[in-house]
PDB file of C-alpha atoms in Angstrom:
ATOM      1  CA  UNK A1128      20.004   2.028  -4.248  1.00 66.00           C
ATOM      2  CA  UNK A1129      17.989   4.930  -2.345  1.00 77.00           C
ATOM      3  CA  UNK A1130      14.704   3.636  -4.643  1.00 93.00           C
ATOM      4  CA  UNK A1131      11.830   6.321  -2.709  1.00 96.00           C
ATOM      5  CA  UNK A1132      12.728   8.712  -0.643  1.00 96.00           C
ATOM      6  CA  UNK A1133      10.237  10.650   1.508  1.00 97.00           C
ATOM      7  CA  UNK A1134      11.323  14.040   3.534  1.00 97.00           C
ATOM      8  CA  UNK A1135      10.635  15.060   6.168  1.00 97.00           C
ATOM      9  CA  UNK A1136       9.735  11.837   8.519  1.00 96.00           C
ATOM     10  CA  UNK A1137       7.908  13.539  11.267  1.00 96.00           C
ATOM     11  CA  UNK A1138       6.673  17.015  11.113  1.00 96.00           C
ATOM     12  CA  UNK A1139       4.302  18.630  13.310  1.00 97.00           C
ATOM     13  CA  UNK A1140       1.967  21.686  11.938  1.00 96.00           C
ATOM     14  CA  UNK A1141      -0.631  24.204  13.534  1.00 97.00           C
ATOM     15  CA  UNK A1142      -3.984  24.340  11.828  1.00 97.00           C
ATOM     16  CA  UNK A1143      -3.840  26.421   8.513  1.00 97.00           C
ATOM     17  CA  UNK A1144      -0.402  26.456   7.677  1.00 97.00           C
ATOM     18  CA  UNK A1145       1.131  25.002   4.664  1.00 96.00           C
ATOM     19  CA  UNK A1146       3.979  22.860   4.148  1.00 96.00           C
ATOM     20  CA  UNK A1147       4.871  20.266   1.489  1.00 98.00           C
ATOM     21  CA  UNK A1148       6.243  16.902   1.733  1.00 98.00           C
ATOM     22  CA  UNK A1149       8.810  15.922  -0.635  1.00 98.00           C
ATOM     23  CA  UNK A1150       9.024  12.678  -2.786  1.00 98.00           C
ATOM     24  CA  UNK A1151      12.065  11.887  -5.141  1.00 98.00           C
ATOM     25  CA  UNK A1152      12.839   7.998  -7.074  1.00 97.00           C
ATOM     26  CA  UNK A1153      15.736   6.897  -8.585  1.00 96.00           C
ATOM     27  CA  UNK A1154      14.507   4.327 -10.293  1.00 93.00           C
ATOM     28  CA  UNK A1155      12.700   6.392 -13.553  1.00 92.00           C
ATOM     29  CA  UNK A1156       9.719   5.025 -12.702  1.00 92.00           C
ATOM     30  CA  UNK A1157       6.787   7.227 -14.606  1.00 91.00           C
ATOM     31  CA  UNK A1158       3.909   5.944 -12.157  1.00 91.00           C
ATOM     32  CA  UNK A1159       4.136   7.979  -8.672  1.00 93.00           C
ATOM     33  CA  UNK A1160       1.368   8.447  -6.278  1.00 93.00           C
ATOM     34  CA  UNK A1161       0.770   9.483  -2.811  1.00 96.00           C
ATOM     35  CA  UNK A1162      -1.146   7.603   0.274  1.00 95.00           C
ATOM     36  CA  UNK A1163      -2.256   8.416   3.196  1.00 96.00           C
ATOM     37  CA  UNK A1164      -2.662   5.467   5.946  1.00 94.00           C
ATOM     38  CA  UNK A1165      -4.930   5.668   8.816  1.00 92.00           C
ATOM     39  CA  UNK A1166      -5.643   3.230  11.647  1.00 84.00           C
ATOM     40  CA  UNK A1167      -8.769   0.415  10.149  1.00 80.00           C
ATOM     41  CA  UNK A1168      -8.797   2.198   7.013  1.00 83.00           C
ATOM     42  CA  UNK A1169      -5.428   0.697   5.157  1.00 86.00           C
ATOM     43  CA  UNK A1170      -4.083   2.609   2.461  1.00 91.00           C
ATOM     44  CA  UNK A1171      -6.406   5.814   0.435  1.00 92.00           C
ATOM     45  CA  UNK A1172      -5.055   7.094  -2.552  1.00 93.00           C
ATOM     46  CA  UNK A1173      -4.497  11.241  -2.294  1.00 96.00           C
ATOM     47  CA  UNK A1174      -3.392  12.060  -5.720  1.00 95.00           C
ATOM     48  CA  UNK A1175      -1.088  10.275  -8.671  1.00 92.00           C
ATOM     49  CA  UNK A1176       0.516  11.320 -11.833  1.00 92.00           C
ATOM     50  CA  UNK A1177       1.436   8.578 -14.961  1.00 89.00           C
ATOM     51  CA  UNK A1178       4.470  11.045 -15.860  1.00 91.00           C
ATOM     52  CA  UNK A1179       5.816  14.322 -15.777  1.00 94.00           C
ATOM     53  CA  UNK A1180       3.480  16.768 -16.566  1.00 94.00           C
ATOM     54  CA  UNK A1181       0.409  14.374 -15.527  1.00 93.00           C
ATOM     55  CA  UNK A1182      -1.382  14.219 -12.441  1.00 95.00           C
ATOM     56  CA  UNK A1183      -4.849  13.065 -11.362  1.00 93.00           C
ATOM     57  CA  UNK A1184      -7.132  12.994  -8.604  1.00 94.00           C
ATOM     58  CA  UNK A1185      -7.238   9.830  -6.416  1.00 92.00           C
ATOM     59  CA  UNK A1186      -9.879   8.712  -3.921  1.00 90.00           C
ATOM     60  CA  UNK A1187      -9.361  11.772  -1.342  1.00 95.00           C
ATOM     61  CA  UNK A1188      -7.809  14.633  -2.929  1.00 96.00           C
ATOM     62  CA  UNK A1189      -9.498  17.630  -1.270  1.00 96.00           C
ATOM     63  CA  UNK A1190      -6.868  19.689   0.630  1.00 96.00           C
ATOM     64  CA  UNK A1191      -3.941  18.512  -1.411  1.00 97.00           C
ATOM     65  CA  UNK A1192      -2.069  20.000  -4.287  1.00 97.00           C
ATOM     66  CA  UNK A1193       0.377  17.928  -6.503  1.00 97.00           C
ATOM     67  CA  UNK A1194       2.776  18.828  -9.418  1.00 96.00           C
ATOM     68  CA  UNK A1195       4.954  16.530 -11.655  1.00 97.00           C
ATOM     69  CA  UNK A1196       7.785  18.533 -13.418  1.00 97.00           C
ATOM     70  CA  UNK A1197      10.092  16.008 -13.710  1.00 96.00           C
ATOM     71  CA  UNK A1198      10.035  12.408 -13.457  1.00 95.00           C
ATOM     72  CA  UNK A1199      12.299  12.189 -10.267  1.00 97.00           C
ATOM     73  CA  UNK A1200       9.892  13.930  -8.066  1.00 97.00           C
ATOM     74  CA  UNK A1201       6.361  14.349  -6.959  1.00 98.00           C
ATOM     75  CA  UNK A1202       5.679  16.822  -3.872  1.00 98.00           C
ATOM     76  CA  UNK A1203       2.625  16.685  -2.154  1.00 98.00           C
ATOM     77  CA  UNK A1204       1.329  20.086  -0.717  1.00 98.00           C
ATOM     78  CA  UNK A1205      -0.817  20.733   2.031  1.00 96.00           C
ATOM     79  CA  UNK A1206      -2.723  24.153   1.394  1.00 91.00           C
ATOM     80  CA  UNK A1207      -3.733  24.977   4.714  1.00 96.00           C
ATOM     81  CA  UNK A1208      -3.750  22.151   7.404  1.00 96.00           C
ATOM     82  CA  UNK A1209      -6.391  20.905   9.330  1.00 97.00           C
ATOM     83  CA  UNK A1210      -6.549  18.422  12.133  1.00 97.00           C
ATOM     84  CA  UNK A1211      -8.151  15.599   9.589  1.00 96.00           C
ATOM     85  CA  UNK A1212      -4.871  15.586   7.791  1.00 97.00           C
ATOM     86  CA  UNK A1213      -3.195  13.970  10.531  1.00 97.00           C
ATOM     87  CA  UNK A1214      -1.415  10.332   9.272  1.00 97.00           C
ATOM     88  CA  UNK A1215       1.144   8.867   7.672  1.00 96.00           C
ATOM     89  CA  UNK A1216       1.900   9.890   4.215  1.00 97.00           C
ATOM     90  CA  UNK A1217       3.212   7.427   1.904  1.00 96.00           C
ATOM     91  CA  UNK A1218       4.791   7.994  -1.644  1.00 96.00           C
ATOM     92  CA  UNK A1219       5.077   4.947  -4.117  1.00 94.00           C
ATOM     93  CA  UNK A1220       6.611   5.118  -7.339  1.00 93.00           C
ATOM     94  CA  UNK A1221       6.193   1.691 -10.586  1.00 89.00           C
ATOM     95  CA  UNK A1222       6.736   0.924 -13.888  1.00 83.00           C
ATOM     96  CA  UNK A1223       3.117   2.014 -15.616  1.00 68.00           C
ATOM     97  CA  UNK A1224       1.308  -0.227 -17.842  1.00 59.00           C
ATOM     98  CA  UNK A1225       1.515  -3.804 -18.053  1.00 49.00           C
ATOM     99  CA  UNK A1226       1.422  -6.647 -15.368  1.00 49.00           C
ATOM    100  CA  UNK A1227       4.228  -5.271 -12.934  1.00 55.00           C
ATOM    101  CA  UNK A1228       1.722  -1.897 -12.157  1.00 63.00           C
ATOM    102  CA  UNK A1229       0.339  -3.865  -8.971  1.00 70.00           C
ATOM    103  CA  UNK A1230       4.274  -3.920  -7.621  1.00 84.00           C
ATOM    104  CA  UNK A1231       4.504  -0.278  -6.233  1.00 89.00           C
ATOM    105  CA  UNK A1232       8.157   0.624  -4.107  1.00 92.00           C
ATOM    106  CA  UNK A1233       6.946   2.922  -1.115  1.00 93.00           C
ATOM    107  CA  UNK A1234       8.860   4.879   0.593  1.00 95.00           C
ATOM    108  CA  UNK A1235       9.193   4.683   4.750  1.00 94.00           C
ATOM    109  CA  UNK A1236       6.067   6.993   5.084  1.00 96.00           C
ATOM    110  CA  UNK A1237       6.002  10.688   6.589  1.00 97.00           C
ATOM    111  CA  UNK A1238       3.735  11.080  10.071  1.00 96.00           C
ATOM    112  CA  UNK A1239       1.905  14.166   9.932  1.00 97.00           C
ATOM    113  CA  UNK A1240       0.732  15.751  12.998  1.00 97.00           C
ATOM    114  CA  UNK A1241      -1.306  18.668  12.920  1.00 97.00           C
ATOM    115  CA  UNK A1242      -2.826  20.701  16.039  1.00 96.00           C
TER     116      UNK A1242
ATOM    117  CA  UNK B1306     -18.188  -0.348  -5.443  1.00 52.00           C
ATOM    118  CA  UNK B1307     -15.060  -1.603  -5.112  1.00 62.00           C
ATOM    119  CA  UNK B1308     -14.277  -3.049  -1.939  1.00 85.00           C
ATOM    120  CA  UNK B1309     -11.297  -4.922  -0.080  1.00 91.00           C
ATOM    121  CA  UNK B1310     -11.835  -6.750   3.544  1.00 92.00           C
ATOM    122  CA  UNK B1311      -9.319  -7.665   6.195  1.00 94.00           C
ATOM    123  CA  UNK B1312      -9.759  -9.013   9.447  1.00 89.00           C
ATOM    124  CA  UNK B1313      -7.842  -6.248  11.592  1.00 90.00           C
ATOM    125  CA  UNK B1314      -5.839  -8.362  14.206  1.00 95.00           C
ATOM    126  CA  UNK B1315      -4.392 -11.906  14.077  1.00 97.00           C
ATOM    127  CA  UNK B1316      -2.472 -13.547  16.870  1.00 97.00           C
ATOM    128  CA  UNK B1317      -0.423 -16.651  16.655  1.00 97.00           C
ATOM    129  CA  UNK B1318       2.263 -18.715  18.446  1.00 97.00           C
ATOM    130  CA  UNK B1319       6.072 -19.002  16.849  1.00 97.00           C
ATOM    131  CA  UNK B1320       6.278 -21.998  14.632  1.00 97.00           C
ATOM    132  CA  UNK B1321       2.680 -22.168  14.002  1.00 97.00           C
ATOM    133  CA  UNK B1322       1.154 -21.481  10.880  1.00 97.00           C
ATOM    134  CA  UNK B1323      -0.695 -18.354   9.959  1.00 97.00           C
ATOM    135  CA  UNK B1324      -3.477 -17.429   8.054  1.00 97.00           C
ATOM    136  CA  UNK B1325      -4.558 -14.100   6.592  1.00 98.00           C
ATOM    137  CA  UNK B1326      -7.814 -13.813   4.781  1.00 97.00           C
ATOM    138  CA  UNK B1327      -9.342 -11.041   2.302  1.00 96.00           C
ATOM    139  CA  UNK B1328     -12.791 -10.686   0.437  1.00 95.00           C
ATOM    140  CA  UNK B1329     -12.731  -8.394  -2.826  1.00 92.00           C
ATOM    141  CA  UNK B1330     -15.837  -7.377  -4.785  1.00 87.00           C
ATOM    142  CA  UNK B1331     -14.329  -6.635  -8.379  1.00 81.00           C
ATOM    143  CA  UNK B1332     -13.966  -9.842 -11.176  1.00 78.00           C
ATOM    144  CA  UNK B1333     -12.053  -7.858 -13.178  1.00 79.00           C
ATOM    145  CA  UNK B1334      -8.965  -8.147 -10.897  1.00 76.00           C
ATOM    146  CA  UNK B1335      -6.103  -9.842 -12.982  1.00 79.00           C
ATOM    147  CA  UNK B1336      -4.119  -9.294 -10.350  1.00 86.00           C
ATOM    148  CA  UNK B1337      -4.072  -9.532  -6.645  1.00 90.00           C
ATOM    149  CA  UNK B1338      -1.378  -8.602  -4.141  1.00 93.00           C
ATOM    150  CA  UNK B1339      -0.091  -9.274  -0.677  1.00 95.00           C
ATOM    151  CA  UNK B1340       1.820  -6.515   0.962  1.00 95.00           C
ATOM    152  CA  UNK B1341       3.696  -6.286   4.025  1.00 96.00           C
ATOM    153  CA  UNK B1342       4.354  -3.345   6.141  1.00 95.00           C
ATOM    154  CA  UNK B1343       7.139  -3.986   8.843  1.00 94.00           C
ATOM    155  CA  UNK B1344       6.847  -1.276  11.885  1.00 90.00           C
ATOM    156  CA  UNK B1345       7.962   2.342  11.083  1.00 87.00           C
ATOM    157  CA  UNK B1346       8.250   1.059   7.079  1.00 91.00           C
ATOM    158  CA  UNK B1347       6.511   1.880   3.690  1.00 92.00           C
ATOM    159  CA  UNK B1348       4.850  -1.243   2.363  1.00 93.00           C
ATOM    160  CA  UNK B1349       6.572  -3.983   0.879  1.00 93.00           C
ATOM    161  CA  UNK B1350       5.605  -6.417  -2.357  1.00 92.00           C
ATOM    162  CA  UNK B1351       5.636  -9.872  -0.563  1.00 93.00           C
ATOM    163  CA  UNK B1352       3.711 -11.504  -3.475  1.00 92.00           C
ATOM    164  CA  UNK B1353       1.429 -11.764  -6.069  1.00 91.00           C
ATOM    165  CA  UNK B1354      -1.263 -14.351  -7.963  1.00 91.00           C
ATOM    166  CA  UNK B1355      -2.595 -14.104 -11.012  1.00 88.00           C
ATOM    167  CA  UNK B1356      -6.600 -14.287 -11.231  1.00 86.00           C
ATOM    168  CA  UNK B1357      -6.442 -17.717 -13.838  1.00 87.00           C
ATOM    169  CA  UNK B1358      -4.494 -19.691 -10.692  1.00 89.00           C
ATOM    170  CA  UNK B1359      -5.651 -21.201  -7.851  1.00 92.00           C
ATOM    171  CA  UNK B1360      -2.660 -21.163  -6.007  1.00 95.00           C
ATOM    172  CA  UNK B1361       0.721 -19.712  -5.795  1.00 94.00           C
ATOM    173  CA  UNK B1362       3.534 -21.434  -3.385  1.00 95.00           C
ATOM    174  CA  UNK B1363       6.914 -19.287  -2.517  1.00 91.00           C
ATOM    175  CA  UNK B1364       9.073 -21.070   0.463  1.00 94.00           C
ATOM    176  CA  UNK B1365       7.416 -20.175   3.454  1.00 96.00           C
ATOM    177  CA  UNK B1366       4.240 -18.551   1.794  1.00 96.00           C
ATOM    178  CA  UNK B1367       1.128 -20.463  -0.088  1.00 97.00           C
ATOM    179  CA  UNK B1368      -1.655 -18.309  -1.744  1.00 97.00           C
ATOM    180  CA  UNK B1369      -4.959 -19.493  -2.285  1.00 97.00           C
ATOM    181  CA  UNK B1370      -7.362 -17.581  -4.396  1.00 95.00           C
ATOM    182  CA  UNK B1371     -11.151 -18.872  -5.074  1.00 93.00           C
ATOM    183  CA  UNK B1372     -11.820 -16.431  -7.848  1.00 91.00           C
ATOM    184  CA  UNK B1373     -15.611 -17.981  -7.753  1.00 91.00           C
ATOM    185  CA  UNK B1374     -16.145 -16.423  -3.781  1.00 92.00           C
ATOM    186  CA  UNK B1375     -13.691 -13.705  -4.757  1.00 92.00           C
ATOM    187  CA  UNK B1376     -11.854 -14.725  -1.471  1.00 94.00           C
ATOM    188  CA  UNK B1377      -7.882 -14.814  -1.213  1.00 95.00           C
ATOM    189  CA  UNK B1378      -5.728 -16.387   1.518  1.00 97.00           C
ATOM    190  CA  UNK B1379      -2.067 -15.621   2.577  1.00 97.00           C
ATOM    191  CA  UNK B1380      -0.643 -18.489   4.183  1.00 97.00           C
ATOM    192  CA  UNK B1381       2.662 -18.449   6.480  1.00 97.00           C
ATOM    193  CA  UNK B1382       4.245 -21.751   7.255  1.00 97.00           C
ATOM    194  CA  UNK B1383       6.473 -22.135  10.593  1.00 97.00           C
ATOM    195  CA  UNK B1384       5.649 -18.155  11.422  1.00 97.00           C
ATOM    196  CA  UNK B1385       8.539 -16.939  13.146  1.00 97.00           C
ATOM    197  CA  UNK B1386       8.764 -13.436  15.168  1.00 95.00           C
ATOM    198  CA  UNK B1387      10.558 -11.715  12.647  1.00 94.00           C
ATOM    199  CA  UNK B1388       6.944 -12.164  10.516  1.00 96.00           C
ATOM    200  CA  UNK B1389       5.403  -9.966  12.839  1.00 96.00           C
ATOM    201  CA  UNK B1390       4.052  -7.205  10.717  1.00 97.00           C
ATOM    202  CA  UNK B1391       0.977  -5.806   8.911  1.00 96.00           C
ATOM    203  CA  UNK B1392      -0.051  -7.404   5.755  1.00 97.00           C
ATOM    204  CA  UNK B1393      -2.786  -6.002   3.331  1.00 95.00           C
ATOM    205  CA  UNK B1394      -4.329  -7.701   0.576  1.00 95.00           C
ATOM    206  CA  UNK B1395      -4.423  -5.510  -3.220  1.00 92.00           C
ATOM    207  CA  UNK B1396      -6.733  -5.737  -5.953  1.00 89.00           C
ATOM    208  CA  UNK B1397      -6.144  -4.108  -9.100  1.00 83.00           C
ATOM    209  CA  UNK B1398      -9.563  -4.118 -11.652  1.00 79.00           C
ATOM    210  CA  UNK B1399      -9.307  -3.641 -14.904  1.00 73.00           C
ATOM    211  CA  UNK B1400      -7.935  -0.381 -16.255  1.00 71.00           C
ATOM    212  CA  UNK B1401      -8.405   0.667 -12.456  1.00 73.00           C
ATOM    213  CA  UNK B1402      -5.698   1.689  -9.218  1.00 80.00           C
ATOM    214  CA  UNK B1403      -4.720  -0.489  -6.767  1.00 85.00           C
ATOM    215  CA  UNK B1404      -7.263  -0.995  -3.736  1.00 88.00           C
ATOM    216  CA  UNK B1405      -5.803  -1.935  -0.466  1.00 91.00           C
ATOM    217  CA  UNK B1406      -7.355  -3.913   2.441  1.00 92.00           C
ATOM    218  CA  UNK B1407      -7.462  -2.193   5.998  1.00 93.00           C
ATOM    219  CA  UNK B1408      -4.501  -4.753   6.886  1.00 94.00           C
ATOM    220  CA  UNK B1409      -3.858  -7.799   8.841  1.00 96.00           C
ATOM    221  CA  UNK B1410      -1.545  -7.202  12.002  1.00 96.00           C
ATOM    222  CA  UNK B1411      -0.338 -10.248  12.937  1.00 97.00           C
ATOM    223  CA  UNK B1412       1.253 -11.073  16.360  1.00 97.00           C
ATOM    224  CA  UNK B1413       4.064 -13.555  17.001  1.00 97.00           C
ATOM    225  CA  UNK B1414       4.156 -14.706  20.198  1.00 94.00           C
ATOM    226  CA  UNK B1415       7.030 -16.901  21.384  1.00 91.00           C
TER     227      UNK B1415
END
């Protein structure tokens, strides 16, 4: 079972360009979302999407672009990258609605460094 | 607002037991979650509690919630180095996203 997978791992960027991080589930899950995780400041919620077609702003969208065409994937774009998006990137995919919405599968993350 | 506080660091010896603690501000959590995050990993469900108990047991793991001081408790029996990780704490209010703690790392030391 590949369950989330997150490409690339590492990637290093110059200030203003543009690149976009890839998320893909196998497990039809129509809840996705994306994290970023920063030293003392656990997990902040960028942007999510309750199925294709759907997406929504989460606690710190600005800077980041998302689309949902198909329930399998949820990209996560960077418009033009500034130091402050430096971190790890996490995607995490559930079931939506009922009890089991708390049990999110992440994938192992994507470090973002950006000069 | 909504709010979810860890202690950053905690450092134990092998065999001991450990304790992780988290404060959360919203009653409206039915839910509340511990996660672990092993180095270089995405985050893991470890377990779970619903708000009406008081405690959930699981092998190695006990969780304590006192919904009245909105405090929860992870609790690792015997903690061995392979428990070496970070561990947040999750609330989910009512009609609302999960809300993560800053995490717990916790050190095993032999």
């Amino acid at each position: 079972n590949a369950g989330v997978t997150q490409t690339p791992k590492f990637q290093v960027l110059k200030t203003g360009q543009s690149m976009t991080l890839q998320c893909a589930q196998d497990m039809n899950h129509e809840y996705m979302s994306w994290y970023r995780q920063d030293p003392g400041m656990g997990l902040r919620l960028i942007h999510y999407s309750v199925g294709a077609g759907i997406t929504d702003q989460g606690e710190v969208p600005n800077g980041y672009n998302v689309s949902r065409s198909t329930t399998e994937d949820f990209p996560l774009r960077l418009l033009s990258a500034a130091p402050s998006q430096t971190s790890v990137y996490f995607c995490a995919s559930s079931v939506a609605g009922g009890p089991n919405t708390g049990e999110l599968f992440f994938g192992e993350g994507s470090r973002l460094t950006v000069l | 607002g909504e709010d979810v506080e860890q202690s950053l660091f905690l450092s134990v010896r092998e065999g001991d037991s450990s304790v992780i603690n988290c404060t959360y501000t919203d009653s409206s959590s039915t839910y509340l979650y511990w996660y672990k995050q092993e180095p270089g990993a995405g985050l893991q469900l470890l377990t779970y509690i619903f708000s009406n108990m008081d405690m959930k047991q699981d092998q190695r793991l006990t969780v304590l919630l006192n919904k009245k001081d909105k405090h929860l408790s992870l609790r690792i029996a015997d903690t061995q180095t392979g428990d070496s990780a970070i561990y947040f704490c999750a609330e989910r209010p009512l009609g609302g996203k999960l809300i993560f703690g800053q995490g717990t790392e916790l050190s095993v030391k032999p």
